[in-house]
Amino acid sequence: MKICIVGLPQSGKSSLFSALTGLGTESASAKGADPVAVVKVPDPRLEKLAALFEPKKKTAASIEFVELQGLAAGGPGKTSFSEQFLGKLRTADALLAVVRSFRDPAVPHPMESVDARRDLAVVETELLLSDLSIVESRIEKLVKQVAAKKSDRDVRELAALEKCRAVLESETPLRRAGLTADEEALLRGFRFLTQKPLIAVVNLDEDEIRREPEVLAPFSAWAEAGRAAAVGLSAKIEGEIGQLSETDAAGFRSDFGIARSALDRLIATAYRMMGLISFFTVGSDEVKAWTVSVGTVATRAAGVIHSDIERGFIRAEVVSYDQFIARGDISACRTDGTLRLEGKSYPVRDGDIINFRFAV
């Protein structure tokens, strides 16, 4: 999974990138390139399984964070995303927009005032205008194609794009367009930005941390509209916590009333919004977490591991994480029937421990 971090200048996106990855932006990028870091997904279940199996290798799921540079600020109220910037955004699976709530006279806001909800609207407007430009350009071409040589696919694509244009012209992101499965399939190649899950990270003042629900209240209706979420945190404080030992960090978080790290919260939010779950493969060689979408069937999950396993799929031996932990080993699960055989169409569930039987 790839998450791109965006935000207006002086929003704290570089501080957030460093807090999430443990890296400074300079050490995470080549000269002139966008900072990139691959972060392991924290999962206590993986740690518990590794402790029980004592494998040679433990492999967590991972997320690639990219802090995108290149948002232009031309003075108060004048911001824009370059075409190159927008092209990079299209490669992301989800977008993380950092908006500023903290106040610091030493770090002037490019729009000369602090208003996190306004800043999010600025970012969303740029994404929306980019999508609208692509939609209008494609509609213009399709109208000519359909007039010259009518094809069923072109007609259906044109109808889907006209639906998108109406949604975008109403200043509504495409993630709220109510597209059908057929429409989504037709439009997938465009990689529309407003169709991607969007997480707004409200970068708080130190004294706002304990008032997070109050500060986030203006974002609640926006988030509830679909495939969007708002998370409040202080990138500065999270960065400071990241430099501490686990014991000291826990105490520091307790002092501020912070239940979980920024990384834990953002990953959990991203998984929920994107409909992702984890299953595990275990053994003496390796214990590994794998990420799939909710509803993924056993054969497709096997293919995530290797195409040969999907092609030669016979059965999946499955036990839930909780059932396995309650019994302590696979043999006990097999004896009492909690380890079961499932077929190709079995929908993998979060926390499943799976051994795939296959032959090629």
mmCIF file of C-alpha atoms in Angstrom, residues 26-234:
data_model
loop_
_atom_site.group_PDB
_atom_site.id
_atom_site.type_symbol
_atom_site.label_atom_id
_atom_site.label_comp_id
_atom_site.label_asym_id
_atom_site.label_seq_id
_atom_site.Cartn_x
_atom_site.Cartn_y
_atom_site.Cartn_z
ATOM 1 C CA GLU A 26 16.785 14.338 3.979
ATOM 2 C CA SER A 27 17.766 10.791 4.916
ATOM 3 C CA ALA A 28 14.588 9.384 3.328
ATOM 4 C CA SER A 29 15.177 10.809 -0.138
ATOM 5 C CA ALA A 30 17.739 11.161 -2.832
ATOM 6 C CA LYS A 31 18.767 14.706 -3.635
ATOM 7 C CA GLY A 32 15.791 16.549 -5.096
ATOM 8 C CA ALA A 33 13.456 13.548 -4.791
ATOM 9 C CA ASP A 34 10.347 13.160 -2.666
ATOM 10 C CA PRO A 35 11.080 11.552 0.726
ATOM 11 C CA VAL A 36 10.006 7.897 0.735
ATOM 12 C CA ALA A 37 9.977 5.360 3.569
ATOM 13 C CA VAL A 38 8.584 1.847 3.919
ATOM 14 C CA VAL A 39 7.102 1.315 7.380
ATOM 15 C CA LYS A 40 6.189 -1.991 9.001
ATOM 16 C CA VAL A 41 2.551 -2.276 10.044
ATOM 17 C CA PRO A 42 2.434 -2.787 13.831
ATOM 18 C CA ASP A 43 0.390 -5.888 14.701
ATOM 19 C CA PRO A 44 0.488 -7.456 18.183
ATOM 20 C CA ARG A 45 -0.892 -10.689 16.704
ATOM 21 C CA LEU A 46 2.183 -11.101 14.513
ATOM 22 C CA GLU A 47 4.428 -10.563 17.527
ATOM 23 C CA LYS A 48 2.527 -13.188 19.534
ATOM 24 C CA LEU A 49 2.693 -15.735 16.704
ATOM 25 C CA ALA A 50 6.409 -15.125 16.246
ATOM 26 C CA ALA A 51 6.969 -15.684 19.968
ATOM 27 C CA LEU A 52 5.147 -19.024 19.772
ATOM 28 C CA PHE A 53 6.716 -20.361 16.560
ATOM 29 C CA GLU A 54 10.195 -18.831 17.008
ATOM 30 C CA PRO A 55 10.704 -18.658 13.227
ATOM 31 C CA LYS A 56 13.925 -17.843 11.419
ATOM 32 C CA LYS A 57 12.164 -14.835 9.932
ATOM 33 C CA LYS A 58 9.293 -12.560 10.949
ATOM 34 C CA THR A 59 7.714 -10.413 8.226
ATOM 35 C CA ALA A 60 5.184 -7.685 8.895
ATOM 36 C CA ALA A 61 2.925 -6.105 6.305
ATOM 37 C CA SER A 62 4.262 -2.762 5.130
ATOM 38 C CA ILE A 63 3.125 0.660 3.961
ATOM 39 C CA GLU A 64 5.079 3.040 1.763
ATOM 40 C CA PHE A 65 4.787 6.674 2.839
ATOM 41 C CA VAL A 66 5.741 9.378 0.326
ATOM 42 C CA GLU A 67 5.909 13.042 1.266
ATOM 43 C CA LEU A 68 5.155 14.902 -1.938
ATOM 44 C CA GLN A 69 6.984 18.134 -2.587
ATOM 45 C CA GLY A 70 5.912 20.702 -5.128
ATOM 46 C CA LEU A 71 2.726 22.365 -3.936
ATOM 47 C CA ALA A 72 3.104 25.946 -5.120
ATOM 48 C CA ALA A 73 2.166 28.850 -2.901
ATOM 49 C CA GLY A 74 1.959 32.185 -4.656
ATOM 50 C CA GLY A 75 0.841 34.341 -1.777
ATOM 51 C CA PRO A 76 -2.259 34.615 0.423
ATOM 52 C CA GLY A 77 -5.056 32.505 -1.034
ATOM 53 C CA LYS A 78 -2.994 31.441 -4.032
ATOM 54 C CA THR A 79 -1.991 27.796 -3.959
ATOM 55 C CA SER A 80 -1.884 25.181 -6.672
ATOM 56 C CA PHE A 81 -0.706 21.664 -7.452
ATOM 57 C CA SER A 82 1.546 21.250 -10.478
ATOM 58 C CA GLU A 83 0.686 18.644 -13.120
ATOM 59 C CA GLN A 84 3.758 16.656 -12.090
ATOM 60 C CA PHE A 85 2.575 16.768 -8.469
ATOM 61 C CA LEU A 86 -0.905 15.567 -9.442
ATOM 62 C CA GLY A 87 0.566 12.775 -11.543
ATOM 63 C CA LYS A 88 2.466 11.496 -8.518
ATOM 64 C CA LEU A 89 -0.698 11.608 -6.426
ATOM 65 C CA ARG A 90 -2.430 9.304 -8.905
ATOM 66 C CA THR A 91 0.000 6.506 -8.053
ATOM 67 C CA ALA A 92 -1.197 6.456 -4.421
ATOM 68 C CA ASP A 93 -3.673 4.016 -2.905
ATOM 69 C CA ALA A 94 -4.762 6.639 -0.360
ATOM 70 C CA LEU A 95 -4.083 10.307 0.337
ATOM 71 C CA LEU A 96 -3.148 11.877 3.644
ATOM 72 C CA ALA A 97 -3.737 15.643 3.771
ATOM 73 C CA VAL A 98 -2.015 17.491 6.614
ATOM 74 C CA VAL A 99 -3.906 20.621 7.650
ATOM 75 C CA ARG A 100 -2.688 23.067 10.233
ATOM 76 C CA SER A 101 -4.418 23.865 13.483
ATOM 77 C CA PHE A 102 -1.336 24.860 15.494
ATOM 78 C CA ARG A 103 -0.374 28.516 15.817
ATOM 79 C CA ASP A 104 3.244 29.636 15.776
ATOM 80 C CA PRO A 105 4.263 33.226 14.923
ATOM 81 C CA ALA A 106 7.701 31.922 13.951
ATOM 82 C CA VAL A 107 6.095 29.753 11.236
ATOM 83 C CA PRO A 108 3.760 32.018 9.232
ATOM 84 C CA HIS A 109 0.858 30.410 7.401
ATOM 85 C CA PRO A 110 1.026 30.979 3.606
ATOM 86 C CA MET A 111 -2.589 32.180 3.642
ATOM 87 C CA GLU A 112 -1.891 34.517 6.601
ATOM 88 C CA SER A 113 -4.373 32.864 8.966
ATOM 89 C CA VAL A 114 -4.889 29.446 10.538
ATOM 90 C CA ASP A 115 -8.067 27.650 9.467
ATOM 91 C CA ALA A 116 -7.727 23.873 9.135
ATOM 92 C CA ARG A 117 -11.134 23.315 7.534
ATOM 93 C CA ARG A 118 -10.434 25.974 4.912
ATOM 94 C CA ASP A 119 -7.034 24.446 4.141
ATOM 95 C CA LEU A 120 -8.618 21.038 3.597
ATOM 96 C CA ALA A 121 -11.134 22.622 1.227
ATOM 97 C CA VAL A 122 -8.238 24.181 -0.711
ATOM 98 C CA VAL A 123 -6.573 20.780 -1.116
ATOM 99 C CA GLU A 124 -9.835 19.078 -2.083
ATOM 100 C CA THR A 125 -10.634 21.773 -4.635
ATOM 101 C CA GLU A 126 -7.304 21.211 -6.382
ATOM 102 C CA LEU A 127 -7.969 17.465 -6.522
ATOM 103 C CA LEU A 128 -11.491 18.024 -7.788
ATOM 104 C CA LEU A 129 -10.428 20.440 -10.543
ATOM 105 C CA SER A 130 -7.777 17.994 -11.715
ATOM 106 C CA ASP A 131 -10.357 15.195 -12.001
ATOM 107 C CA LEU A 132 -12.829 17.483 -13.754
ATOM 108 C CA SER A 133 -10.215 18.470 -16.337
ATOM 109 C CA ILE A 134 -9.527 14.810 -17.145
ATOM 110 C CA VAL A 135 -13.240 13.976 -17.309
ATOM 111 C CA GLU A 136 -14.033 16.850 -19.669
ATOM 112 C CA SER A 137 -11.101 16.045 -21.937
ATOM 113 C CA ARG A 138 -12.118 12.388 -22.201
ATOM 114 C CA ILE A 139 -15.794 13.231 -22.773
ATOM 115 C CA GLU A 140 -14.823 15.491 -25.673
ATOM 116 C CA LYS A 141 -12.922 12.627 -27.336
ATOM 117 C CA LEU A 142 -15.597 10.026 -26.632
ATOM 118 C CA VAL A 143 -18.406 12.136 -28.088
ATOM 119 C CA LYS A 144 -16.528 12.157 -31.402
ATOM 120 C CA GLN A 145 -15.757 8.433 -31.194
ATOM 121 C CA VAL A 146 -19.361 7.488 -30.459
ATOM 122 C CA ALA A 147 -20.626 9.678 -33.302
ATOM 123 C CA ALA A 148 -18.186 8.087 -35.767
ATOM 124 C CA LYS A 149 -18.426 4.473 -34.646
ATOM 125 C CA LYS A 150 -20.791 3.515 -31.880
ATOM 126 C CA SER A 151 -19.439 0.846 -29.535
ATOM 127 C CA ASP A 152 -21.156 -0.436 -26.414
ATOM 128 C CA ARG A 153 -18.096 0.149 -24.240
ATOM 129 C CA ASP A 154 -17.658 3.735 -25.427
ATOM 130 C CA VAL A 155 -21.338 4.472 -24.810
ATOM 131 C CA ARG A 156 -21.152 3.069 -21.272
ATOM 132 C CA GLU A 157 -17.907 4.909 -20.531
ATOM 133 C CA LEU A 158 -19.368 8.176 -21.820
ATOM 134 C CA ALA A 159 -22.422 7.776 -19.582
ATOM 135 C CA ALA A 160 -20.203 7.052 -16.579
ATOM 136 C CA LEU A 161 -18.029 10.091 -17.290
ATOM 137 C CA GLU A 162 -21.053 12.354 -17.703
ATOM 138 C CA LYS A 163 -22.237 11.137 -14.304
ATOM 139 C CA CYS A 164 -18.789 11.987 -12.883
ATOM 140 C CA ARG A 165 -18.864 15.439 -14.468
ATOM 141 C CA ALA A 166 -22.202 16.237 -12.842
ATOM 142 C CA VAL A 167 -20.873 15.098 -9.463
ATOM 143 C CA LEU A 168 -17.649 17.098 -9.771
ATOM 144 C CA GLU A 169 -19.455 20.211 -10.992
ATOM 145 C CA SER A 170 -21.535 20.046 -7.818
ATOM 146 C CA GLU A 171 -18.209 20.258 -5.909
ATOM 147 C CA THR A 172 -18.577 16.688 -4.667
ATOM 148 C CA PRO A 173 -15.677 14.198 -4.686
ATOM 149 C CA LEU A 174 -16.090 11.050 -6.765
ATOM 150 C CA ARG A 175 -15.781 8.808 -3.715
ATOM 151 C CA ARG A 176 -19.342 9.996 -2.956
ATOM 152 C CA ALA A 177 -20.627 9.511 -6.521
ATOM 153 C CA GLY A 178 -22.304 6.151 -5.894
ATOM 154 C CA LEU A 179 -20.658 4.539 -8.912
ATOM 155 C CA THR A 180 -21.755 1.031 -9.854
ATOM 156 C CA ALA A 181 -19.279 -1.842 -10.116
ATOM 157 C CA ASP A 182 -19.440 -1.584 -13.918
ATOM 158 C CA GLU A 183 -18.810 2.167 -13.831
ATOM 159 C CA GLU A 184 -15.861 1.720 -11.471
ATOM 160 C CA ALA A 185 -14.366 -0.903 -13.778
ATOM 161 C CA LEU A 186 -14.742 1.385 -16.798
ATOM 162 C CA LEU A 187 -13.116 4.323 -14.996
ATOM 163 C CA ARG A 188 -10.393 2.516 -13.044
ATOM 164 C CA GLY A 189 -7.622 3.487 -15.448
ATOM 165 C CA PHE A 190 -8.133 7.206 -14.839
ATOM 166 C CA ARG A 191 -7.062 6.891 -11.177
ATOM 167 C CA PHE A 192 -9.237 9.824 -10.162
ATOM 168 C CA LEU A 193 -7.884 11.652 -7.117
ATOM 169 C CA THR A 194 -11.231 12.388 -5.477
ATOM 170 C CA GLN A 195 -12.104 8.697 -5.682
ATOM 171 C CA LYS A 196 -9.195 7.752 -3.421
ATOM 172 C CA PRO A 197 -9.661 7.407 0.356
ATOM 173 C CA LEU A 198 -8.665 10.680 2.026
ATOM 174 C CA ILE A 199 -7.439 11.082 5.599
ATOM 175 C CA ALA A 200 -7.247 14.612 6.966
ATOM 176 C CA VAL A 201 -4.561 14.886 9.642
ATOM 177 C CA VAL A 202 -5.316 17.932 11.756
ATOM 178 C CA ASN A 203 -1.946 19.045 13.123
ATOM 179 C CA LEU A 204 -2.733 20.235 16.639
ATOM 180 C CA ASP A 205 -1.230 22.649 19.118
ATOM 181 C CA GLU A 206 0.082 21.047 22.281
ATOM 182 C CA ASP A 207 -2.849 22.468 24.262
ATOM 183 C CA GLU A 208 -5.352 21.144 21.689
ATOM 184 C CA ILE A 209 -4.366 17.487 22.145
ATOM 185 C CA ARG A 210 -6.693 16.986 25.112
ATOM 186 C CA ARG A 211 -9.483 18.788 23.224
ATOM 187 C CA GLU A 212 -9.192 16.673 20.091
ATOM 188 C CA PRO A 213 -12.939 15.844 19.774
ATOM 189 C CA GLU A 214 -13.795 19.540 20.011
ATOM 190 C CA VAL A 215 -11.151 20.546 17.451
ATOM 191 C CA LEU A 216 -12.253 17.805 15.036
ATOM 192 C CA ALA A 217 -15.972 18.622 15.309
ATOM 193 C CA PRO A 218 -15.976 20.798 12.137
ATOM 194 C CA PHE A 219 -14.702 17.768 10.181
ATOM 195 C CA SER A 220 -17.295 15.240 11.368
ATOM 196 C CA ALA A 221 -19.941 15.800 8.673
ATOM 197 C CA TRP A 222 -17.238 15.834 5.986
ATOM 198 C CA ALA A 223 -15.779 12.538 7.197
ATOM 199 C CA GLU A 224 -19.147 10.819 7.561
ATOM 200 C CA ALA A 225 -19.954 11.505 3.900
ATOM 201 C CA GLY A 226 -17.851 8.520 2.842
ATOM 202 C CA ARG A 227 -14.304 7.189 2.348
ATOM 203 C CA ALA A 228 -12.838 10.038 4.376
ATOM 204 C CA ALA A 229 -11.647 10.424 7.946
ATOM 205 C CA ALA A 230 -10.162 13.074 10.215
ATOM 206 C CA VAL A 231 -7.454 12.316 12.775
ATOM 207 C CA GLY A 232 -6.072 14.838 15.242
ATOM 208 C CA LEU A 233 -2.470 14.723 16.427
ATOM 209 C CA SER A 234 0.547 16.901 17.069
#
